[in-house]
Amino acid sequence: MPILKGREGEFRAFAHLPATLVWHILPIFEVIPTANGPTKDAYRFGNQVRESVPADLTIAVDVRHLADPSQGVRRPMRDIADDLAAWGIPMLPVLHLYDTAARLADVRHAADLHGGHTILRLGSDTRDPDDEEAEEALDRLRHQIGLTIEHCHLILDVFEVRSERDLTRVEPVVRKCVSWAQRYPWRSVTVAAGAMPQSISHLPVHTPTPLRRWDLQLWQRVQDLGIQYADYGIAHPGTTGAAWRPMPSLRYTDDELWWIYRWPQNEADRPAMYDLCKALVASDHWPPQGRDFSWGDHQIAARADGVGGPGNAANWRAWTTSHHLAQVIDQLGRSGYTDLRSNP
């Protein structure tokens, strides 16, 4: 259940998602705010979904980063749900424990249009769910929007996990939250975390740098609880945007690590991305399947051969997001993981 920013690169990766992977993924797309305002942001997001999401893929939509419109009757979640329903694209609206009454009404409208299923996302800003106030908030959701827990997926989102110390701190919290969750018949319970730093600009150049996938390690530590897996892909959980014209770089997912490649661009030479991709293809973490492992790997291999343009930040994010999705599904399959997409 990847939690992804609703940006060009992520949508481009999904536009090339093979049919064999569709039934293993339930992506959560966060609608990213811009200076255009929430109504236009919602409209643009819906069009991106229509142009990019493959047939039969159910997506979840989270508008928590959008402000409420200051005027008019348009509501982002309602607009997105209406548009996707008209286009035959199934979705699950995401709600939060302390959403306003207006936002809860939007979620109910969206759920009614799309089969009645929802996702409740308990984030890092949520108070301990195992207390009286949180129980009252959950009761409010059940009564105010008719939340049926049997039709609701629960995500326990711990946000950022970046070290062994973080794991030691977070693991008992996750176990306590899962213990609370197991009192209810949720459709599924998922633990989500992210481990990519906000910036990779401090990392060395001309050499691949390993970064540990602490988010995966958290899930491995609590896998005995029977929970589902979610991460933030190759991005930091926050909403900070990429730097303007960033250095050619790739964030390449391996079993336990990300390999970060950064190659400075010398305007007098051929594009640095070609040399970067050539180094990646020659590495021992290049998959045995090579370019056939994912659409993104095919694009990387082509640049290693000097074929195609060097791309831009959105392209690089698309290629490595594509690889990440294929890598995670392959890796979880090897671990005996049971996914939830067969019955969203």
Short mmCIF file of C-alpha atoms in Angstrom, two decimals, residues 9-340:
data_model
loop_
_atom_site.label_atom_id
_atom_site.label_comp_id
_atom_site.label_asym_id
_atom_site.label_seq_id
_atom_site.Cartn_x
_atom_site.Cartn_y
_atom_site.Cartn_z
CA GLY A 9 6.65 11.25 -11.70
CA GLU A 10 4.51 8.98 -9.54
CA PHE A 11 1.62 9.03 -12.01
CA ARG A 12 3.98 8.26 -14.88
CA ALA A 13 5.20 5.17 -13.03
CA PHE A 14 1.62 3.96 -12.62
CA ALA A 15 0.85 4.64 -16.25
CA HIS A 16 3.33 1.85 -17.03
CA LEU A 17 2.29 -0.53 -14.24
CA PRO A 18 1.93 -4.02 -15.73
CA ALA A 19 -1.37 -5.82 -15.34
CA THR A 20 0.35 -8.54 -13.31
CA LEU A 21 1.06 -6.04 -10.52
CA VAL A 22 -2.29 -4.25 -10.47
CA TRP A 23 -3.90 -6.75 -8.11
CA HIS A 24 -1.10 -6.50 -5.58
CA ILE A 25 -1.22 -2.73 -5.02
CA LEU A 26 -3.64 -0.36 -3.33
CA PRO A 27 -1.89 3.01 -3.64
CA ILE A 28 -2.77 6.02 -1.52
CA PHE A 29 -2.30 9.25 -3.45
CA GLU A 30 -1.93 12.45 -1.48
CA VAL A 31 -3.25 15.47 -3.38
CA ILE A 32 -0.50 18.09 -3.33
CA PRO A 33 -1.47 21.73 -2.75
CA THR A 34 -0.32 24.48 -5.10
CA ALA A 35 -0.83 28.22 -5.38
CA ASN A 36 -3.82 27.51 -7.64
CA GLY A 37 -6.03 26.65 -4.69
CA PRO A 38 -7.78 23.45 -3.55
CA THR A 39 -10.52 23.39 -6.19
CA LYS A 40 -8.12 23.56 -9.12
CA ASP A 41 -5.71 21.18 -7.37
CA ALA A 42 -8.50 18.61 -7.07
CA TYR A 43 -9.48 19.07 -10.71
CA ARG A 44 -5.90 18.62 -11.89
CA PHE A 45 -5.44 15.56 -9.70
CA GLY A 46 -8.54 13.91 -11.13
CA ASN A 47 -7.31 14.45 -14.67
CA GLN A 48 -3.91 13.01 -13.79
CA VAL A 49 -5.59 9.90 -12.42
CA ARG A 50 -7.74 9.50 -15.53
CA GLU A 51 -4.72 9.82 -17.82
CA SER A 52 -2.38 7.56 -15.83
CA VAL A 53 -4.06 4.90 -13.71
CA PRO A 54 -4.36 1.50 -15.43
CA ALA A 55 -7.66 -0.31 -15.78
CA ASP A 56 -8.90 -2.25 -12.73
CA LEU A 57 -6.61 -0.42 -10.29
CA THR A 58 -8.38 0.85 -7.19
CA ILE A 59 -6.72 3.90 -5.65
CA ALA A 60 -7.15 5.68 -2.34
CA VAL A 61 -7.28 9.47 -2.18
CA ASP A 62 -6.15 11.64 0.73
CA VAL A 63 -6.84 15.40 0.56
CA ARG A 64 -5.53 16.21 4.03
CA HIS A 65 -2.92 18.65 2.66
CA LEU A 66 -5.53 20.74 0.84
CA ALA A 67 -7.16 23.68 2.55
CA ASP A 68 -10.94 23.92 2.59
CA PRO A 69 -12.17 26.23 -0.20
CA SER A 70 -12.80 29.73 1.14
CA GLN A 71 -15.83 30.29 -1.08
CA GLY A 72 -18.26 28.47 -3.32
CA VAL A 73 -19.76 25.02 -2.89
CA ARG A 74 -16.97 22.95 -4.46
CA ARG A 75 -15.26 20.44 -2.17
CA PRO A 76 -12.03 18.67 -3.25
CA MET A 77 -12.88 15.15 -2.06
CA ARG A 78 -16.40 15.35 -3.51
CA ASP A 79 -15.14 16.69 -6.83
CA ILE A 80 -12.53 13.95 -7.15
CA ALA A 81 -15.00 11.24 -6.19
CA ASP A 82 -17.60 12.54 -8.67
CA ASP A 83 -15.09 12.71 -11.52
CA LEU A 84 -13.59 9.28 -10.88
CA ALA A 85 -17.05 7.71 -10.59
CA ALA A 86 -18.06 9.25 -13.93
CA TRP A 87 -14.93 7.78 -15.52
CA GLY A 88 -15.38 4.35 -13.92
CA ILE A 89 -12.25 4.58 -11.79
CA PRO A 90 -12.75 2.99 -8.34
CA MET A 91 -11.45 4.80 -5.28
CA LEU A 92 -11.43 4.70 -1.50
CA PRO A 93 -11.57 8.02 0.37
CA VAL A 94 -9.12 8.47 3.24
CA LEU A 95 -10.33 9.95 6.50
CA HIS A 96 -8.60 10.91 9.72
CA LEU A 97 -9.70 10.49 13.30
CA TYR A 98 -10.14 14.20 14.00
CA ASP A 99 -11.46 15.39 10.62
CA THR A 100 -14.04 18.18 10.69
CA ALA A 101 -17.73 17.44 10.19
CA ALA A 102 -17.56 18.92 6.68
CA ARG A 103 -14.66 16.68 5.67
CA LEU A 104 -16.37 13.63 7.12
CA ALA A 105 -19.45 14.45 5.05
CA ASP A 106 -17.20 14.61 1.97
CA VAL A 107 -15.79 11.17 2.79
CA ARG A 108 -19.25 9.72 3.20
CA HIS A 109 -20.28 11.15 -0.18
CA ALA A 110 -17.20 9.64 -1.81
CA ALA A 111 -17.67 6.27 -0.13
CA ASP A 112 -21.32 6.11 -1.17
CA LEU A 113 -20.26 6.61 -4.80
CA HIS A 114 -17.52 3.98 -4.66
CA GLY A 115 -18.84 0.90 -2.93
CA GLY A 116 -18.89 2.05 0.68
CA HIS A 117 -15.25 1.30 1.53
CA THR A 118 -12.93 3.78 3.27
CA ILE A 119 -9.46 4.05 4.78
CA LEU A 120 -8.90 5.45 8.27
CA ARG A 121 -5.38 6.82 8.55
CA LEU A 122 -4.03 7.34 12.03
CA GLY A 123 -0.97 9.52 11.55
CA SER A 124 1.94 10.61 13.66
CA ASP A 125 -0.13 13.56 14.88
CA THR A 126 -2.85 11.28 16.25
CA ARG A 127 -3.06 10.89 19.98
CA ASP A 128 -2.81 7.41 21.51
CA PRO A 129 -5.81 5.54 20.06
CA ASP A 130 -6.03 3.43 23.18
CA ASP A 131 -7.58 6.12 25.32
CA GLU A 132 -11.07 7.39 26.05
CA GLU A 133 -10.85 10.49 23.83
CA ALA A 134 -9.76 8.50 20.81
CA GLU A 135 -12.47 5.92 21.39
CA GLU A 136 -15.01 8.74 21.47
CA ALA A 137 -13.62 10.11 18.20
CA LEU A 138 -13.95 6.68 16.59
CA ASP A 139 -17.55 6.45 17.82
CA ARG A 140 -18.17 9.87 16.27
CA LEU A 141 -16.96 8.59 12.91
CA ARG A 142 -19.17 5.54 13.16
CA HIS A 143 -22.26 7.56 13.89
CA GLN A 144 -21.63 10.76 11.92
CA ILE A 145 -20.72 9.18 8.60
CA GLY A 146 -22.04 5.69 9.16
CA LEU A 147 -18.52 4.25 9.25
CA THR A 148 -18.71 0.48 9.06
CA ILE A 149 -15.47 -0.91 10.43
CA GLU A 150 -15.88 -4.09 8.43
CA HIS A 151 -15.68 -1.90 5.28
CA CYS A 152 -12.75 0.20 6.48
CA HIS A 153 -9.01 -0.38 6.15
CA LEU A 154 -6.93 0.96 9.05
CA ILE A 155 -3.48 2.47 8.49
CA LEU A 156 -1.20 3.07 11.47
CA ASP A 157 1.16 5.65 10.01
CA VAL A 158 4.28 6.32 12.08
CA PHE A 159 5.60 8.73 9.44
CA GLU A 160 9.42 8.88 9.63
CA VAL A 161 11.72 6.11 10.84
CA ARG A 162 15.38 6.88 10.18
CA SER A 163 17.53 4.94 12.67
CA GLU A 164 17.83 2.01 15.05
CA ARG A 165 16.85 4.41 17.81
CA ASP A 166 13.66 5.27 15.94
CA LEU A 167 12.84 1.58 15.55
CA THR A 168 13.37 0.95 19.26
CA ARG A 169 11.07 3.88 20.09
CA VAL A 170 8.36 3.11 17.55
CA GLU A 171 8.03 -0.67 17.78
CA PRO A 172 6.28 -0.79 21.19
CA VAL A 173 3.94 2.02 20.07
CA VAL A 174 3.01 0.06 16.95
CA ARG A 175 2.41 -3.08 18.98
CA LYS A 176 0.15 -1.20 21.37
CA CYS A 177 -1.80 0.37 18.50
CA VAL A 178 -2.22 -2.98 16.75
CA SER A 179 -3.44 -4.51 20.01
CA TRP A 180 -6.08 -1.76 20.18
CA ALA A 181 -6.97 -2.22 16.49
CA GLN A 182 -7.53 -5.93 16.93
CA ARG A 183 -10.54 -5.20 19.12
CA TYR A 184 -12.39 -4.24 15.96
CA PRO A 185 -13.12 -6.14 12.72
CA TRP A 186 -11.15 -3.85 10.37
CA ARG A 187 -10.99 -4.97 6.75
CA SER A 188 -7.21 -4.83 7.12
CA VAL A 189 -4.62 -3.29 9.44
CA THR A 190 -1.51 -1.76 7.87
CA VAL A 191 1.63 -0.22 9.36
CA ALA A 192 3.16 2.57 7.27
CA ALA A 193 6.52 4.31 7.63
CA GLY A 194 9.03 6.24 5.56
CA ALA A 195 12.81 6.28 5.79
CA MET A 196 14.05 8.42 2.90
CA PRO A 197 15.68 11.67 4.10
CA GLN A 198 14.20 15.02 3.12
CA SER A 199 17.24 15.77 0.99
CA ILE A 200 20.01 13.70 -0.58
CA SER A 201 22.13 16.73 -1.52
CA HIS A 202 24.62 15.96 1.27
CA LEU A 203 25.50 12.54 -0.17
CA PRO A 204 28.70 11.98 -2.18
CA VAL A 205 28.80 12.05 -5.96
CA HIS A 206 30.19 9.58 -8.53
CA THR A 207 29.60 6.65 -6.17
CA PRO A 208 26.48 4.77 -5.06
CA THR A 209 25.65 5.46 -1.41
CA PRO A 210 23.64 2.91 0.60
CA LEU A 211 20.77 4.08 2.81
CA ARG A 212 19.08 1.54 5.04
CA ARG A 213 15.37 0.92 4.51
CA TRP A 214 14.40 1.42 8.15
CA ASP A 215 10.71 1.48 7.16
CA LEU A 216 11.00 -2.10 5.88
CA GLN A 217 12.86 -3.13 9.03
CA LEU A 218 10.02 -1.80 11.18
CA TRP A 219 7.51 -3.92 9.29
CA GLN A 220 9.78 -6.97 9.55
CA ARG A 221 9.94 -6.52 13.32
CA VAL A 222 6.16 -6.41 13.73
CA GLN A 223 5.23 -8.78 10.91
CA ASP A 224 4.27 -11.40 13.51
CA LEU A 225 1.19 -9.25 14.24
CA GLY A 226 -0.30 -10.18 10.87
CA ILE A 227 -0.36 -6.60 9.59
CA GLN A 228 -0.14 -5.34 5.99
CA TYR A 229 2.78 -3.38 4.53
CA ALA A 230 2.91 0.27 3.45
CA ASP A 231 5.72 2.70 2.73
CA TYR A 232 6.32 6.11 1.16
CA GLY A 233 8.05 4.77 -1.93
CA ILE A 234 11.32 6.54 -2.67
CA ALA A 235 10.20 9.85 -1.12
CA HIS A 236 10.31 11.46 2.29
CA PRO A 237 6.91 11.36 4.03
CA GLY A 238 6.71 15.18 4.10
CA THR A 239 5.40 17.42 1.34
CA THR A 240 8.60 19.34 0.61
CA GLY A 241 9.16 19.68 -3.11
CA ALA A 242 12.26 18.75 -5.06
CA ALA A 243 15.04 21.26 -5.54
CA TRP A 244 14.99 23.39 -8.67
CA ARG A 245 16.82 21.52 -11.44
CA PRO A 246 18.35 18.91 -9.11
CA MET A 247 21.56 17.08 -9.92
CA PRO A 248 21.04 13.91 -12.00
CA SER A 249 20.20 11.25 -9.40
CA LEU A 250 18.40 7.95 -8.87
CA ARG A 251 17.08 6.38 -5.67
CA TYR A 252 17.29 2.68 -6.41
CA THR A 253 15.60 0.12 -4.14
CA ASP A 254 17.34 -3.11 -3.16
CA ASP A 255 16.25 -5.76 -0.64
CA GLU A 256 17.50 -3.99 2.50
CA LEU A 257 18.86 -0.71 1.14
CA TRP A 258 18.35 2.16 -1.21
CA TRP A 259 21.33 2.92 -3.43
CA ILE A 260 21.58 6.65 -4.04
CA TYR A 261 23.32 7.67 -7.27
CA ARG A 262 24.29 11.32 -7.80
CA TRP A 263 26.30 12.36 -10.85
CA PRO A 264 27.16 16.08 -11.32
CA GLN A 265 26.37 17.47 -14.75
CA ASN A 266 29.18 19.01 -16.74
CA GLU A 267 27.50 21.07 -19.45
CA ALA A 268 30.45 20.48 -21.79
CA ASP A 269 30.06 16.70 -21.68
CA ARG A 270 27.27 14.34 -22.62
CA PRO A 271 24.42 14.18 -20.08
CA ALA A 272 25.59 12.72 -16.78
CA MET A 273 22.48 10.51 -16.51
CA TYR A 274 23.91 8.21 -19.19
CA ASP A 275 27.04 7.53 -17.13
CA LEU A 276 25.00 7.21 -13.95
CA CYS A 277 22.73 4.58 -15.52
CA LYS A 278 25.71 2.75 -16.96
CA ALA A 279 27.21 2.48 -13.47
CA LEU A 280 23.90 1.24 -12.04
CA VAL A 281 23.43 -1.42 -14.71
CA ALA A 282 26.96 -2.71 -14.02
CA SER A 283 26.41 -2.91 -10.24
CA ASP A 284 25.70 -6.04 -8.21
CA HIS A 285 22.29 -4.66 -7.15
CA TRP A 286 21.03 -4.51 -10.73
CA PRO A 287 18.27 -7.20 -10.81
CA PRO A 288 18.97 -10.56 -12.47
CA GLN A 289 16.02 -9.89 -14.79
CA GLY A 290 17.78 -6.73 -15.96
CA ARG A 291 15.70 -4.31 -18.01
CA ASP A 292 12.72 -6.68 -17.93
CA PHE A 293 12.25 -6.30 -14.17
CA SER A 294 10.10 -3.16 -14.55
CA TRP A 295 9.31 -0.35 -16.95
CA GLY A 296 11.63 1.87 -14.92
CA ASP A 297 14.51 -0.59 -15.28
CA HIS A 298 13.92 -0.68 -19.02
CA GLN A 299 14.26 3.11 -19.10
CA ILE A 300 17.44 3.02 -17.01
CA ALA A 301 18.98 0.33 -19.22
CA ALA A 302 18.16 2.36 -22.33
CA ARG A 303 20.04 5.38 -20.94
CA ALA A 304 22.96 3.13 -20.04
CA ASP A 305 23.05 2.29 -23.75
CA GLY A 306 22.87 5.98 -24.63
CA VAL A 307 19.34 5.63 -26.01
CA GLY A 308 16.65 8.23 -25.31
CA GLY A 309 16.95 11.61 -23.64
CA PRO A 310 18.50 12.01 -20.19
CA GLY A 311 15.16 13.00 -18.68
CA ASN A 312 14.42 15.34 -15.80
CA ALA A 313 13.56 15.05 -12.12
CA ALA A 314 10.02 13.79 -12.87
CA ASN A 315 11.41 11.11 -15.22
CA TRP A 316 14.00 9.96 -12.69
CA ARG A 317 11.34 9.74 -9.98
CA ALA A 318 9.07 7.79 -12.35
CA TRP A 319 11.79 5.27 -13.26
CA THR A 320 12.79 4.55 -9.68
CA THR A 321 9.20 4.53 -8.39
CA SER A 322 8.39 1.94 -11.06
CA HIS A 323 11.36 -0.16 -9.94
CA HIS A 324 10.45 0.30 -6.26
CA LEU A 325 6.91 -1.02 -6.78
CA ALA A 326 8.17 -4.09 -8.62
CA GLN A 327 10.95 -4.64 -6.06
CA VAL A 328 8.65 -4.43 -3.03
CA ILE A 329 6.04 -6.76 -4.52
CA ASP A 330 8.73 -9.27 -5.48
CA GLN A 331 10.37 -9.03 -2.07
CA LEU A 332 7.13 -9.38 -0.11
CA GLY A 333 6.14 -12.32 -2.29
CA ARG A 334 9.41 -14.04 -1.41
CA SER A 335 8.64 -13.48 2.29
CA GLY A 336 5.24 -15.17 2.06
CA TYR A 337 3.30 -11.91 2.44
CA THR A 338 -0.46 -12.00 1.75
CA ASP A 339 -1.67 -8.81 0.06
CA LEU A 340 -5.06 -7.15 0.33
#
